[in-house]
């Protein structure tokens, strides 16, 4: 019985540690300042072309980002 409780505690600790790592990765991505949308001029400055019919930046740094 004692072994089961110890094992359960170890599994719970490992699960919480995993959540902490996932949260840290998300926080790092948010801290880098990656824009969710770009302006047409930002798209061009990044080396891409703003496709205003599909509202997406094609090529360059912001390839695939939505254009606002």
PDB file of C-alpha atoms in Angstrom:
ATOM      1  CA  UNK A   1       0.000   0.000   0.000  1.00  0.00           C
ATOM      2  CA  UNK A   2       2.825   2.341   0.826  1.00  0.00           C
ATOM      3  CA  UNK A   3       4.460   1.697  -2.548  1.00  0.00           C
ATOM      4  CA  UNK A   4       1.244   2.593  -4.397  1.00  0.00           C
ATOM      5  CA  UNK A   5       1.004   5.947  -2.631  1.00  0.00           C
ATOM      6  CA  UNK A   6       4.645   6.723  -3.342  1.00  0.00           C
ATOM      7  CA  UNK A   7       4.226   5.763  -6.976  1.00  0.00           C
ATOM      8  CA  UNK A   8       1.051   7.858  -7.278  1.00  0.00           C
ATOM      9  CA  UNK A   9       2.859  10.861  -5.790  1.00  0.00           C
ATOM     10  CA  UNK A  10       5.750  10.420  -8.221  1.00  0.00           C
ATOM     11  CA  UNK A  11       3.386  10.215 -11.206  1.00  0.00           C
ATOM     12  CA  UNK A  12       1.484  13.308 -10.056  1.00  0.00           C
ATOM     13  CA  UNK A  13       4.722  15.243  -9.617  1.00  0.00           C
ATOM     14  CA  UNK A  14       5.919  14.247 -13.092  1.00  0.00           C
ATOM     15  CA  UNK A  15       2.588  15.287 -14.611  1.00  0.00           C
ATOM     16  CA  UNK A  16       2.717  18.692 -12.947  1.00  0.00           C
ATOM     17  CA  UNK A  17       6.307  19.170 -14.064  1.00  0.00           C
ATOM     18  CA  UNK A  18       5.235  18.435 -17.631  1.00  0.00           C
ATOM     19  CA  UNK A  19       2.533  21.088 -17.436  1.00  0.00           C
ATOM     20  CA  UNK A  20       5.076  23.546 -16.145  1.00  0.00           C
ATOM     21  CA  UNK A  21       7.323  22.925 -19.138  1.00  0.00           C
ATOM     22  CA  UNK A  22       4.448  23.401 -21.558  1.00  0.00           C
ATOM     23  CA  UNK A  23       3.511  26.657 -19.849  1.00  0.00           C
ATOM     24  CA  UNK A  24       7.105  27.864 -20.020  1.00  0.00           C
ATOM     25  CA  UNK A  25       7.259  27.135 -23.753  1.00  0.00           C
ATOM     26  CA  UNK A  26       4.066  29.089 -24.328  1.00  0.00           C
ATOM     27  CA  UNK A  27       5.350  32.005 -22.280  1.00  0.00           C
ATOM     28  CA  UNK A  28       8.605  32.032 -24.247  1.00  0.00           C
ATOM     29  CA  UNK A  29       6.766  32.151 -27.568  1.00  0.00           C
ATOM     30  CA  UNK A  30       4.584  35.015 -26.323  1.00  0.00           C
ATOM     31  CA  UNK A  31       7.585  36.919 -24.958  1.00  0.00           C
ATOM     32  CA  UNK A  32       9.303  36.912 -28.348  1.00  0.00           C
ATOM     33  CA  UNK A  33       6.698  39.353 -29.630  1.00  0.00           C
ATOM     34  CA  UNK A  34       5.546  37.331 -32.620  1.00  0.00           C
ATOM     35  CA  UNK A  35       2.723  39.349 -34.203  1.00  0.00           C
ATOM     36  CA  UNK A  36      -0.581  37.630 -34.818  1.00  0.00           C
ATOM     37  CA  UNK A  37      -1.351  39.905 -37.770  1.00  0.00           C
ATOM     38  CA  UNK A  38       0.897  42.102 -39.866  1.00  0.00           C
ATOM     39  CA  UNK A  39       0.279  45.180 -41.960  1.00  0.00           C
ATOM     40  CA  UNK A  40       0.951  45.085 -45.694  1.00  0.00           C
ATOM     41  CA  UNK A  41       4.029  47.277 -45.194  1.00  0.00           C
ATOM     42  CA  UNK A  42       5.398  44.967 -42.470  1.00  0.00           C
ATOM     43  CA  UNK A  43       4.924  42.039 -44.834  1.00  0.00           C
ATOM     44  CA  UNK A  44       6.868  43.849 -47.567  1.00  0.00           C
ATOM     45  CA  UNK A  45       9.615  44.933 -45.152  1.00  0.00           C
ATOM     46  CA  UNK A  46       9.982  41.283 -44.134  1.00  0.00           C
ATOM     47  CA  UNK A  47      10.601  40.338 -47.769  1.00  0.00           C
ATOM     48  CA  UNK A  48       7.105  39.083 -48.572  1.00  0.00           C
ATOM     49  CA  UNK A  49       4.157  40.110 -50.674  1.00  0.00           C
ATOM     50  CA  UNK A  50       0.794  40.968 -49.148  1.00  0.00           C
ATOM     51  CA  UNK A  51      -1.967  39.007 -50.882  1.00  0.00           C
ATOM     52  CA  UNK A  52      -4.961  41.192 -50.065  1.00  0.00           C
ATOM     53  CA  UNK A  53      -7.469  38.881 -51.755  1.00  0.00           C
ATOM     54  CA  UNK A  54      -6.607  36.073 -49.306  1.00  0.00           C
ATOM     55  CA  UNK A  55      -5.462  38.466 -46.529  1.00  0.00           C
ATOM     56  CA  UNK A  56      -2.202  36.597 -46.020  1.00  0.00           C
ATOM     57  CA  UNK A  57       1.493  37.432 -46.324  1.00  0.00           C
ATOM     58  CA  UNK A  58       3.277  35.262 -48.881  1.00  0.00           C
ATOM     59  CA  UNK A  59       7.009  34.689 -48.516  1.00  0.00           C
ATOM     60  CA  UNK A  60       9.561  36.389 -46.338  1.00  0.00           C
ATOM     61  CA  UNK A  61       9.682  36.572 -42.571  1.00  0.00           C
ATOM     62  CA  UNK A  62       5.915  36.671 -42.067  1.00  0.00           C
ATOM     63  CA  UNK A  63       5.005  33.932 -44.543  1.00  0.00           C
ATOM     64  CA  UNK A  64       1.511  32.664 -43.810  1.00  0.00           C
ATOM     65  CA  UNK A  65       0.676  35.389 -41.276  1.00  0.00           C
ATOM     66  CA  UNK A  66      -2.706  37.090 -41.667  1.00  0.00           C
ATOM     67  CA  UNK A  67      -2.590  40.619 -43.113  1.00  0.00           C
ATOM     68  CA  UNK A  68      -4.686  43.257 -41.385  1.00  0.00           C
TER      69      UNK A  68
END
